[in-house]
XYZ file of C-alpha atoms in Angstrom:
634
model
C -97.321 64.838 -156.393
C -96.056 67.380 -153.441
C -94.597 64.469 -152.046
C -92.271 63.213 -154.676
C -91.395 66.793 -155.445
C -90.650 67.077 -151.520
C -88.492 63.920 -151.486
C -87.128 64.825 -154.230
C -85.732 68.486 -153.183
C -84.294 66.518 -149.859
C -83.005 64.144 -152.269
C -81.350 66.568 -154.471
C -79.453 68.862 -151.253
C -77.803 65.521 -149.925
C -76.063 64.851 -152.983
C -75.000 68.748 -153.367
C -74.055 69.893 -150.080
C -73.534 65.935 -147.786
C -71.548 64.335 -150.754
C -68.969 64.318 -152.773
C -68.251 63.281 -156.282
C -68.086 59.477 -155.592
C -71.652 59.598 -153.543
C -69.965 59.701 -150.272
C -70.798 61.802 -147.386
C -67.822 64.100 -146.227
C -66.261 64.449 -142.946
C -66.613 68.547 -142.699
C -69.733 70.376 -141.463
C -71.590 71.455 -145.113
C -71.702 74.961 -145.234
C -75.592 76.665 -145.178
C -77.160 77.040 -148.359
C -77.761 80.552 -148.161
C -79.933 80.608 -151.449
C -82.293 78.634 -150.126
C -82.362 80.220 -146.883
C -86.161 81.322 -147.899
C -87.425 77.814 -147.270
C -85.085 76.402 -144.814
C -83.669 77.892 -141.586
C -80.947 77.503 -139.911
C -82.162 75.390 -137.095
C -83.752 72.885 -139.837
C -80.478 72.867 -142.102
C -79.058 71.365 -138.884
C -81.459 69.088 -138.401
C -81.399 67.709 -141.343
C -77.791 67.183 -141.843
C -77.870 65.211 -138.564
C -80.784 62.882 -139.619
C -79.357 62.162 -142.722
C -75.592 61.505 -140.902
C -77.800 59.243 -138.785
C -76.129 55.762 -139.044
C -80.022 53.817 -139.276
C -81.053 56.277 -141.952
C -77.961 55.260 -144.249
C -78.767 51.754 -143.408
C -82.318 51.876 -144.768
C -81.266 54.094 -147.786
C -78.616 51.511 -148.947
C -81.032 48.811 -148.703
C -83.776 50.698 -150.543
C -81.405 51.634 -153.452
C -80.158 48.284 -153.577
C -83.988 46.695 -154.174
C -84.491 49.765 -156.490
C -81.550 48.232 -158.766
C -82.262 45.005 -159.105
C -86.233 44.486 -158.965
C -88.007 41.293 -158.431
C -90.551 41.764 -161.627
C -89.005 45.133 -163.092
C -90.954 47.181 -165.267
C -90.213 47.417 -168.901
C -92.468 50.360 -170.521
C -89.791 53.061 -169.884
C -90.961 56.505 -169.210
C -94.592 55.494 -170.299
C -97.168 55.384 -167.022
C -99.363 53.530 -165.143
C -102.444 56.056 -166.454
C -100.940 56.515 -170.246
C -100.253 52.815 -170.187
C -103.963 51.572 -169.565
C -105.231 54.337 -171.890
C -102.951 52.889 -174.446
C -104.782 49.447 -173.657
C -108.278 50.285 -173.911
C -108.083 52.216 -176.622
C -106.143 49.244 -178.811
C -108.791 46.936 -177.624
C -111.804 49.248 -178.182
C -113.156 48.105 -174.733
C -116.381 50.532 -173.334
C -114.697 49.998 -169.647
C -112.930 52.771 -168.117
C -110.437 51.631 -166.141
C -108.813 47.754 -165.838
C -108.390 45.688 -163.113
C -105.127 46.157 -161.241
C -103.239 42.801 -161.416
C -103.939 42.952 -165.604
C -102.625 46.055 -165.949
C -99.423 45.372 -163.467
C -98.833 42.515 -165.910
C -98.871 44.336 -169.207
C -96.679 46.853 -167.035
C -93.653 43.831 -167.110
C -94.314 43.272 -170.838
C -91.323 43.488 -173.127
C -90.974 44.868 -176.481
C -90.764 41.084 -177.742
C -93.989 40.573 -176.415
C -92.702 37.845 -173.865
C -94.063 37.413 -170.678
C -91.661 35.925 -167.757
C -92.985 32.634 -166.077
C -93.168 34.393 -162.823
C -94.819 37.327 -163.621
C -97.777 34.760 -165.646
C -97.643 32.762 -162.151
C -98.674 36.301 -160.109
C -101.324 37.356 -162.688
C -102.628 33.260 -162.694
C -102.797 33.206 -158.956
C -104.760 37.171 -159.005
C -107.215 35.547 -161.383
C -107.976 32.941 -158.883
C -108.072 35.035 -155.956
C -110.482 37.224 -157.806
C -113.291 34.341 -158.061
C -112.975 33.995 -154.134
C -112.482 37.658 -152.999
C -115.206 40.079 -152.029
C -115.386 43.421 -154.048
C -115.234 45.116 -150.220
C -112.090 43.208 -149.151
C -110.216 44.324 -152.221
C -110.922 47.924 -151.553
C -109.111 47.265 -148.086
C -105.353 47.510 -147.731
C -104.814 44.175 -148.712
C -105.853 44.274 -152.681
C -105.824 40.882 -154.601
C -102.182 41.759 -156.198
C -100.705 42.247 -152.855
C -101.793 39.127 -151.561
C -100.292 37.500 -155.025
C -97.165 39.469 -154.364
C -97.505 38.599 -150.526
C -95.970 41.803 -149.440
C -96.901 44.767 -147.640
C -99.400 47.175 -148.508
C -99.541 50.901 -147.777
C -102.356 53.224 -147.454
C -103.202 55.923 -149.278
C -102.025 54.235 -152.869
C -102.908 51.412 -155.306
C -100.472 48.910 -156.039
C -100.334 48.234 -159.972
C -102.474 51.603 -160.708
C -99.290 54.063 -160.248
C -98.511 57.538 -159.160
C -101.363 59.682 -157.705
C -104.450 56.519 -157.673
C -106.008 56.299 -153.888
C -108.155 53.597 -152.917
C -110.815 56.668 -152.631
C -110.273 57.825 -156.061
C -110.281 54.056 -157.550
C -113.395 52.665 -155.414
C -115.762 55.755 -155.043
C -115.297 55.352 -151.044
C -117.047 57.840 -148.926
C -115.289 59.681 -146.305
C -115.861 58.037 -142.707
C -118.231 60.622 -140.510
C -116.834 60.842 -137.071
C -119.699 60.097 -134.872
C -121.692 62.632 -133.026
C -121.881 62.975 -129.062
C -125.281 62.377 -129.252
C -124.714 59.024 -131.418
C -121.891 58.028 -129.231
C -123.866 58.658 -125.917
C -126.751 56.663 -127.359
C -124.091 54.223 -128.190
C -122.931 53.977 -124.746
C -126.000 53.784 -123.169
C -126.849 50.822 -125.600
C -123.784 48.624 -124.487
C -124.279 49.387 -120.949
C -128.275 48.098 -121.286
C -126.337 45.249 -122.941
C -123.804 44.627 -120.131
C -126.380 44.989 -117.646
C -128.646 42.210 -119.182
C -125.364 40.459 -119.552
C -125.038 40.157 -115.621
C -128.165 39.205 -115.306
C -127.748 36.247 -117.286
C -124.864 34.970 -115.666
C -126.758 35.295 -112.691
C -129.392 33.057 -114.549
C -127.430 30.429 -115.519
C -126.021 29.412 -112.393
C -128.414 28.423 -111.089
C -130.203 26.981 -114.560
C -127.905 23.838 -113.535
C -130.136 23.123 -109.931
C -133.237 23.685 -111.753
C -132.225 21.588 -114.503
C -131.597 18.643 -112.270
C -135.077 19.378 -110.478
C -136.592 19.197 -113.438
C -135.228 15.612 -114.374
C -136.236 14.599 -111.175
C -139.776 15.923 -111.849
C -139.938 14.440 -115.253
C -138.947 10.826 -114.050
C -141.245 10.724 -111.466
C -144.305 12.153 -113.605
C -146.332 9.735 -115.895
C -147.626 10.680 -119.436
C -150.886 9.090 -117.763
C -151.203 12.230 -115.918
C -152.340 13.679 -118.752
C -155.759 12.152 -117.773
C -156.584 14.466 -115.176
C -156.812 17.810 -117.759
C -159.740 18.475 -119.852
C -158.953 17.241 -123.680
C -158.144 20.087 -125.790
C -157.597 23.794 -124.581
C -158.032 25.164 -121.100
C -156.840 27.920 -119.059
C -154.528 27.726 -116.628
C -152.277 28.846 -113.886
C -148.639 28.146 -114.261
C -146.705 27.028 -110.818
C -143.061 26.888 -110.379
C -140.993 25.185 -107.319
C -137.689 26.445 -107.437
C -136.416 28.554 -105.787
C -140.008 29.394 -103.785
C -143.537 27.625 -104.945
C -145.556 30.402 -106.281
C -147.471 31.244 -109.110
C -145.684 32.715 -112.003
C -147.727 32.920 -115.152
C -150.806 31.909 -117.242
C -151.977 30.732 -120.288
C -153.200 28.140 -122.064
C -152.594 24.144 -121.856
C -153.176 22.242 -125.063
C -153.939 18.538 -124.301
C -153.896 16.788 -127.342
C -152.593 13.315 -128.247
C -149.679 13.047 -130.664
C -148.995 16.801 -129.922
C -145.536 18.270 -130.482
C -143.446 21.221 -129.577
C -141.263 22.916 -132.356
C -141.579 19.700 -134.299
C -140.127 17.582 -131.463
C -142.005 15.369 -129.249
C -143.036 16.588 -125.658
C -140.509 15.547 -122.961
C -142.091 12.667 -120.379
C -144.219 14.537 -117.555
C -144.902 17.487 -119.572
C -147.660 19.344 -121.902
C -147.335 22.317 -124.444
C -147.951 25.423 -123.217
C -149.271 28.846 -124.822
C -147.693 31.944 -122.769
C -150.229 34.925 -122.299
C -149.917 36.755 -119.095
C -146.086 36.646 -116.762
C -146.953 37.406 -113.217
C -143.052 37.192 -112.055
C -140.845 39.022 -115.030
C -137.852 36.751 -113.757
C -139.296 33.336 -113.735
C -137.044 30.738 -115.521
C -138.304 28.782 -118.397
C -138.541 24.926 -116.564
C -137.168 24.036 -120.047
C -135.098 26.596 -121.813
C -135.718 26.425 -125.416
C -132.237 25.871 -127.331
C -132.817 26.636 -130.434
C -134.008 30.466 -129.885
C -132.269 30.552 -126.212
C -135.035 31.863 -124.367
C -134.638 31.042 -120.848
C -136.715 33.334 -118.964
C -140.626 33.343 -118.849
C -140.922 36.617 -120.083
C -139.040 35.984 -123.465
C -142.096 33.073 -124.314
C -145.358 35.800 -124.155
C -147.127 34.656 -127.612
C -145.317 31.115 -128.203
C -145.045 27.609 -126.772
C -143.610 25.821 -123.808
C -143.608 22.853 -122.021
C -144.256 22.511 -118.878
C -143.961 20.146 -116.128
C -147.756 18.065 -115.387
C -147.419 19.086 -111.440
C -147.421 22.490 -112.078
C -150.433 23.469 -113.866
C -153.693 24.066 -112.811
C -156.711 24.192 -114.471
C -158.332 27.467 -113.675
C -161.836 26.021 -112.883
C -161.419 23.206 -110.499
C -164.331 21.134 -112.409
C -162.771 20.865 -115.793
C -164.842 20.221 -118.819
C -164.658 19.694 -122.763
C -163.859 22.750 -124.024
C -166.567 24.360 -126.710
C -165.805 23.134 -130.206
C -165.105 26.040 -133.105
C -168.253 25.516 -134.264
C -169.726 27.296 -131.475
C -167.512 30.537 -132.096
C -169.557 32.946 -133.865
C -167.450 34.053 -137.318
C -168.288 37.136 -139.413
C -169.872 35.541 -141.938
C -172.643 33.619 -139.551
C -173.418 37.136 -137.267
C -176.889 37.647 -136.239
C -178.817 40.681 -137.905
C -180.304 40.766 -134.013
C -181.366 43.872 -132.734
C -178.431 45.339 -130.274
C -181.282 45.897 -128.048
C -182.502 42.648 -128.218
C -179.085 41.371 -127.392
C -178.575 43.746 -124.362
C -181.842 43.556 -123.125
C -181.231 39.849 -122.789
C -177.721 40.639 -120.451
C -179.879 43.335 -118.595
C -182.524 40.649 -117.741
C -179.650 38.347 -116.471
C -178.173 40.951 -114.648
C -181.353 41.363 -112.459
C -182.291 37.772 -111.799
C -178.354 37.702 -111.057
C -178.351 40.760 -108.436
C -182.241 39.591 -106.714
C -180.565 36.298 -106.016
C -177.435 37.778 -104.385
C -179.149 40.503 -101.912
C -179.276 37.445 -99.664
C -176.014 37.100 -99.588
C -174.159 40.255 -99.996
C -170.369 38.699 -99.429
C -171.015 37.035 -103.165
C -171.455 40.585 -104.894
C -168.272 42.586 -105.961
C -167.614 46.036 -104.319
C -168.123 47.250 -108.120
C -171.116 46.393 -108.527
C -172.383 48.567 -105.990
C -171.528 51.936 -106.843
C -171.694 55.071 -104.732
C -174.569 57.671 -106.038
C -173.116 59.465 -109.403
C -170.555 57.056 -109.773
C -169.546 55.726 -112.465
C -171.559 52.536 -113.741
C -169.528 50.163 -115.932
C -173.146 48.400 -117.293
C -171.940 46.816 -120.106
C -169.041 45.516 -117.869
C -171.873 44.178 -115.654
C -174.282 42.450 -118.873
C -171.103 40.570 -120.482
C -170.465 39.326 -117.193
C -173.741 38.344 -116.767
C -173.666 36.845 -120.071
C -170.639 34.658 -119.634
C -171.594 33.522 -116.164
C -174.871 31.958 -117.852
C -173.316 30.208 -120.976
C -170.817 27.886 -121.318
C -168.166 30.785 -121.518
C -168.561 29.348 -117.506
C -167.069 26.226 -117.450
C -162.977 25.640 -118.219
C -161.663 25.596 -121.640
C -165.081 27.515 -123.240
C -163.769 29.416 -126.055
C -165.005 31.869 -128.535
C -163.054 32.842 -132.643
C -163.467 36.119 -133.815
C -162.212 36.700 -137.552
C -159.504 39.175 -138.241
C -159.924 40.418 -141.809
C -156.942 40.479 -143.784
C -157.119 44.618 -144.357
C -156.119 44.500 -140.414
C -153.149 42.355 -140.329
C -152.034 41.583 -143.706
C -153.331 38.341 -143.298
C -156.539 36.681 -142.700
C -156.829 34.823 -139.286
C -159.481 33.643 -136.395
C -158.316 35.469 -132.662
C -159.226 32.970 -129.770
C -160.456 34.718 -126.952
C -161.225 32.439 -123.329
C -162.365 32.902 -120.453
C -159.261 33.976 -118.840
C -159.263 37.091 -121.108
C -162.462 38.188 -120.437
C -162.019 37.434 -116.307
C -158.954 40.030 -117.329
C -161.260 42.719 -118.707
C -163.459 42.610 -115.353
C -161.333 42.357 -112.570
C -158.742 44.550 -114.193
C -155.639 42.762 -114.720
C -152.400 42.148 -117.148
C -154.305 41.666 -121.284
C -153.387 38.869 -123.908
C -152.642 39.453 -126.945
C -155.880 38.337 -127.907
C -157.754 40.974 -126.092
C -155.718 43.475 -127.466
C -156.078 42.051 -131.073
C -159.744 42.555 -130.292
C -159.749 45.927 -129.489
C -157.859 46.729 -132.893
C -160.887 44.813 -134.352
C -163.072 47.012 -132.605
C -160.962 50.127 -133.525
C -161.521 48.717 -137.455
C -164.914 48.056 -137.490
C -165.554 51.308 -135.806
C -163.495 54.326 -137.036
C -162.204 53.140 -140.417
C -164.426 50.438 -142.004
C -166.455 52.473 -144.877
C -163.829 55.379 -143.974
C -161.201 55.527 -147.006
C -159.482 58.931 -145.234
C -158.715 56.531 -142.169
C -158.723 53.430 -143.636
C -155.678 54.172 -146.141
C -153.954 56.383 -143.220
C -153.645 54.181 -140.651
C -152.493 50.029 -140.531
C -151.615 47.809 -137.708
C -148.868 45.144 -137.091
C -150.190 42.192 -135.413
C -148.114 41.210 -132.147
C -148.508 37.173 -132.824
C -146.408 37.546 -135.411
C -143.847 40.260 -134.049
C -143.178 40.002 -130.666
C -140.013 39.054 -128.262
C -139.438 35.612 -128.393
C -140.157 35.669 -131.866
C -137.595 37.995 -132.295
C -135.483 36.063 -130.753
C -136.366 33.034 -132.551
C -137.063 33.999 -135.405
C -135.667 37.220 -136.799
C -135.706 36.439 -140.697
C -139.220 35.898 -140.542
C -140.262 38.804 -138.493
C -138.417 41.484 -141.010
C -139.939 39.639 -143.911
C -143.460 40.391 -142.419
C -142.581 43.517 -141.447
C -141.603 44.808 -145.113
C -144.878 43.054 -146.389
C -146.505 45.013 -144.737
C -144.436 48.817 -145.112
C -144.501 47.542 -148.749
C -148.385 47.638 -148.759
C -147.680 51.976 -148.112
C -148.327 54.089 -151.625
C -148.800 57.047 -149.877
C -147.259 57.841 -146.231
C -148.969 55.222 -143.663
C -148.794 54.966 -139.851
C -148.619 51.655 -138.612
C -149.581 50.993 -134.973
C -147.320 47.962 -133.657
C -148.709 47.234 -129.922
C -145.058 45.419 -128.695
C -144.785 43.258 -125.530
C -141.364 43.307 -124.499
C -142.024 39.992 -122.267
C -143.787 41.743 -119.227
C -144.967 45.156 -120.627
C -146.843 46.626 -123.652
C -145.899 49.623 -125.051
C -146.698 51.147 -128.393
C -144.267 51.939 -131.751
C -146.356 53.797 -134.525
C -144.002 53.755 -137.582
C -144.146 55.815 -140.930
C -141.955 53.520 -143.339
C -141.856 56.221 -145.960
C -140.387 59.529 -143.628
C -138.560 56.396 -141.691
C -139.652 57.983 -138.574
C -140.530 55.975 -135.731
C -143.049 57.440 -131.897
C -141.934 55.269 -129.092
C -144.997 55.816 -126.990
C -144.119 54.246 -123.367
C -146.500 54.357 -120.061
C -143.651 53.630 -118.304
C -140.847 56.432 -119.176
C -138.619 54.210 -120.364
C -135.951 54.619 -123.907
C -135.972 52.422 -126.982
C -132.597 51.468 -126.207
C -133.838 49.294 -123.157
C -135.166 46.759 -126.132
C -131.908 46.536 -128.769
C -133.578 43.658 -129.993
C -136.910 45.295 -131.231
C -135.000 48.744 -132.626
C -132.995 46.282 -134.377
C -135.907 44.993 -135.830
C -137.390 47.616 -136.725
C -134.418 49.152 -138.104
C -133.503 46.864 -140.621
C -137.172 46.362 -141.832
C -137.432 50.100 -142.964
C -133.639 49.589 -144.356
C -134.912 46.497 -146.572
C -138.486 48.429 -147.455
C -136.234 51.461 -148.325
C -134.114 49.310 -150.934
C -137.091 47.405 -152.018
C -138.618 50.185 -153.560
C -135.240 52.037 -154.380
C -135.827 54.968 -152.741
C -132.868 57.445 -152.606
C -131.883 58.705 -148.904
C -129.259 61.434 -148.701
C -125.921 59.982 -147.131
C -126.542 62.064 -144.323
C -129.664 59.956 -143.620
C -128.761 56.728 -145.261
C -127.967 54.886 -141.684
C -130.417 57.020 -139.369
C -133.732 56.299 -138.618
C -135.481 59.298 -136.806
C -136.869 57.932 -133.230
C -139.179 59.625 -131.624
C -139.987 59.497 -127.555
C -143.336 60.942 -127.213
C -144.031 62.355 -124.368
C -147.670 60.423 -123.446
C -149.498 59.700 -120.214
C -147.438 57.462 -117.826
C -149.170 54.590 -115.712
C -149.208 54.583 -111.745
C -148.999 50.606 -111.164
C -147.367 47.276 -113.197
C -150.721 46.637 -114.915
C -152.301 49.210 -117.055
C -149.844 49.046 -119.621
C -151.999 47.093 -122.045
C -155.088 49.364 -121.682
C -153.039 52.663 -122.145
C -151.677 51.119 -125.696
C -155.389 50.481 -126.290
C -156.112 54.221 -125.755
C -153.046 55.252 -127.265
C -154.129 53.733 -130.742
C -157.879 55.414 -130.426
C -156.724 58.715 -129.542
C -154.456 58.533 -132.391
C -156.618 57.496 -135.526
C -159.729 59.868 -133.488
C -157.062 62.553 -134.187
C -156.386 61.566 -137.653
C -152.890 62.511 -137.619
C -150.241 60.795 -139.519
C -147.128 62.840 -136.994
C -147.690 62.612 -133.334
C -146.585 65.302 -131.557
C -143.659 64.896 -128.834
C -145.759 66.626 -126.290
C -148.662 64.360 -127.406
C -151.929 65.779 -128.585
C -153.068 68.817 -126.752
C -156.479 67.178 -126.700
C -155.167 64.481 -124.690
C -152.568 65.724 -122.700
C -152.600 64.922 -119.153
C -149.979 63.096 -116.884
C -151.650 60.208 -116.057
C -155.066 58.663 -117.396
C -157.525 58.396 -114.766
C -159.747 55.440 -113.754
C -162.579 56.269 -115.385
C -160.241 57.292 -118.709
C -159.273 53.135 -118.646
C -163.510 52.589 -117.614
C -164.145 53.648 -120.850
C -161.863 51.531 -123.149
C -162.912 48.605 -121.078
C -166.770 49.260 -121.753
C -166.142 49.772 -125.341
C -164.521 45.980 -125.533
C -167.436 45.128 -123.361
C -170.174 46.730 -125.850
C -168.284 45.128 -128.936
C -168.596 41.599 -127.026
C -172.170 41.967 -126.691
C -173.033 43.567 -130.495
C -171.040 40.943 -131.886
C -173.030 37.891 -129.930
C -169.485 36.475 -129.264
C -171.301 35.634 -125.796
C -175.040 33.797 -126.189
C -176.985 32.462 -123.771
């Protein structure tokens, strides 16, 4: 309104003081208008005269008065508005609505008194109708409304077209004012795209040279026969993973599935090659030999957790006598446990263990430095009996294999963890963990701390990592939300769930409270959520989906910020304790039986780094739940 009263007044002093009688401007200076000398001074009154003397100015005004006259659809309702106009409307039809749409009531607007409506005006309101049907609610809020793209002309901000004087887009839509970001929020921003461009580079750098290993590869896969797959042991082994390009060297291992008629990601298995299962990535840069297209993982790294295949030449059965491996039967499930004595059980490792150390004194090469600790050192004896055990069954041999059922108050979901060999060679000689020995240790945690504990039990929930983890994130993102919000949606009363993540060569630890929407990034190695956009994503839109799910109001202050958290925990000394510090991480946690974590970390725990003997322990108690649960008999 300030602005039509402002044009207006300007409006009203060029036709009294620049004109004459016929509308013309005159030749002479106008004198000052001394009586309005209160708003304007003289330095403005000069100003003005020029602009409106300017030669472009009377060039637009003569063209705007000239449309003015003689309007393309010309409104016929005489001094009655926009606003009295539609009240007049809905209160003739009775209609509960409050307002009407803008192209209806632009038409009503170019209505005569006969009731007549002109063909053109019926062809704009036809063509609004069908634009309607096709046209987002949030694209007509934008400048571009459905009536001017009937009308096809330009639209201005700040007003309505068909709604009349004083109607802003805010007004009409509810809009909320824009915040301007925060530094903080634009320096996290930053940092995010620069993470981005630098993973960018590396990329490029990738796929240069993913053409020369491409064409090795078809060389390799001409030259190998399917036959090969004679010469590995039928079923699942463990083994080393080998590439050639651009050095030969070791680069992974896992777990080779030999079976006939297998297939990868519903496809059949390329010529010279078997499928794959990715648990440990010794080089964090090794290319995929195959990049898979459909997710486009091409490094190593990105496959922890899913399937590859993999050229016949360059795997290697880690036993070099391979054998069938143990069928499930043999795995010892929850419901067939032995009510055996635990002394019974390590009695029998402890008799092992000293036929096993009488036969090595002869040969003292044979026996670890480990096993031969210093006086008052630290004795890792149930280390020592489950590796007793496993050297005298047929956890031995290649391919052995034991199941160990994951109850569906763990997970979510019920399943059967695999655990080989490999995993427990891991455990002894200290080396990069599976997923399946960490799966075991939350089974351990379970059975432990919070089965028959309701307090625990209903505080604290984990997210399993074969379901959630990078290259199914990558792969499959719809999937990994949906389980996500299954499981926040399992929360009545505020729940902390403990997510072990491996980010392709490292495991770190995200314990998430869906209902506060607060996230703890606990990290051994120092380093920010924003180095993994993928997984913040993630995690992200999960609590954004569980927060409309169970239409929970957030203040607009809140509604797109999701508290993250960098606790400040113990940091790791070398490139492979990260999987036993999550383990400790998640015991000193529930053992504290808090639902916040502290950014300093618990007082109880505090400390830099964990020691040796801190890590000792975790690995004894996976050790001690081995031998209770007879996953290992003789």
């Amino acid at each position: 309104m300030a602005g039509k009263r402002h044009r207006g007044w300007r409006t009203f002093l060029t036709n009294k003081y620049l004109k004459d009688k016929e509308k013309n401007f005159v030749e002479y200076d106008p004198e000052y208008p001394v009586k309005y000398a209160i708003f304007i001074t003289e330095e403005e009154w000069v100003a003005f005269v020029a602009q409106r003397r300017d030669e472009n100015f009377k060039k637009v005004s003569a063209t705007n008065r000239e449309r003015a006259s003689n309007p393309t659809y010309a409104y016929k309702k005489g001094r009655l508005g926009y606003a009295r106009l539609e009240e007049k409307i809905l209160d003739e039809t009775k209609s509960d609505a409050t307002s009407l749409p803008p192209h209806v009531l632009w038409k009503e607007a170019r209505v005569g008194k006969d009731g007549t409506v002109r063909d053109d005006v019926q062809h704009i309101y036809d063509e609004c109708e069908t634009l309607s049907q096709s046209i987002s609610t949030a694209e007509d809020q934008e400048n571009r409304s459905v009536l001017s793209r009937a009308l096809n002309v330009p639209e201005y901000p700040g007003r309505v077209r068909g709604k009349g004087h004083g109607c802003t887009p805010t007004s009409l839509y509810k809009n909320p004012r824009r915040r301007n970001p925060s530094n903080q929020e634009v320096m996290e921003t930053l940092q995010a795209l620069q993470a981005q461009v630098l993973q960018l580079q590396k990329d490029n750098e990738r796929y240069r040279c993913m053409e020369k290993c491409s064409s090795q590869l078809k060389e390799t896969s001409e030259k190998a026969s399917i036959n090969c797959q004679n010469k590995f042991p039928e079923g699942i082994s463990s083994c080393q993973l080998y590439l050639s390009s651009p050095t030969y060297r070791l680069v992974g291992k896992g777990k080779v599935h030999n079976t006939s008629g297998d297939l990868l990601h519903h496809r059949p298995l390329p010529d010279g090659h078997l499928k794959v299962s990715v648990d440990v990535v010794l080089d964090k840069d090794a290319l995929l030999p195959i990049p898979d297209i459909v997710s486009e993982t091409t490094l190593l790294r990105d496959a922890i957790g899913s399937f590859v295949a993999w050229p016949l030449d360059l795997i290697f059965i880690d036993d070099e006598t391979p054998t069938k491996p143990a069928s499930k039967d043999k795995g010892i499930l929850r419901h067939n446990e032995s009510v055996a004595s635990q002394k019974e059980v390590f009695a029998q490792g402890s008799q092992q263990l000293s036929q096993k150390i009488g036969s090595r004194q002869k040969n003292k090469r044979d026996l670890p430095v480990k096993y031969l600790p210093k006086k008052g050192a630290f004795v890792p004896r149930y280390q020592i009996s489950l590796e007793t055990l496993v050297d005298s069954s047929d956890m031995a041999t290649a391919g052995a294999i034991r199941l160990l059922d994951m109850e569906e108050d763990i997970f979510g979901y019920s399943c059967t963890e695999t655990i080989g060999k490999e995993d427990l060679e891991h455990i002894f000689r200290h080396q990069e963990l599976g997923v399946g020995v960490i799966h075991t240790y939350i089974r351990f945690l379970y059975d432990n701390f919070m089965r028959g504990n309701d307090q625990l039990s209903n505080r604290f929930r984990f997210v399993s990592s074969s379901l959630v983890n990078k290259a199914l994130i990558c792969r499959e993102p719809d999937s990994c939300r949906e389980y996500l919000v299954k499981r926040f949606m399992a929360s009545s009363t505020n729940n902390l769930y403990l997510w072990p993540y491996n980010s392709g060569c490292h495991w770190l630890l995200l314990a998430i409270d869906p209902l506060k929407e607060v996230v703890y990034f606990l990290n051994s190695i120092d380093g920010e959520w924003t180095n993994y956009p993928d997984m913040k994503q993630l995690v992200d839109t999960s609590i954004k989906v569980f927060r409309s799910q169970r239409q929970a109001r957030v203040p607009r202050t809140k509604s797109s910020n999701i508290t993250w958290i960098k606790v400040q925990c113990p940091l790791q000394r070398n490139g492979i304790d990260c999987g036993y510090f999550v383990m400790r991480f998640m015991r000193e946690i529930i053992n504290m039986n808090q639902i916040e974590i502290p950014i300093t970390y618990f007082d109880e725990y505090k400390c830099a780094h964990y020691t040796r003997l801190q890590l000792e322990q975790i690995k004894e108690e996976l050790c001690q739940y081995f031998i209770e649960k007879r996953l290992i008999s003789i």
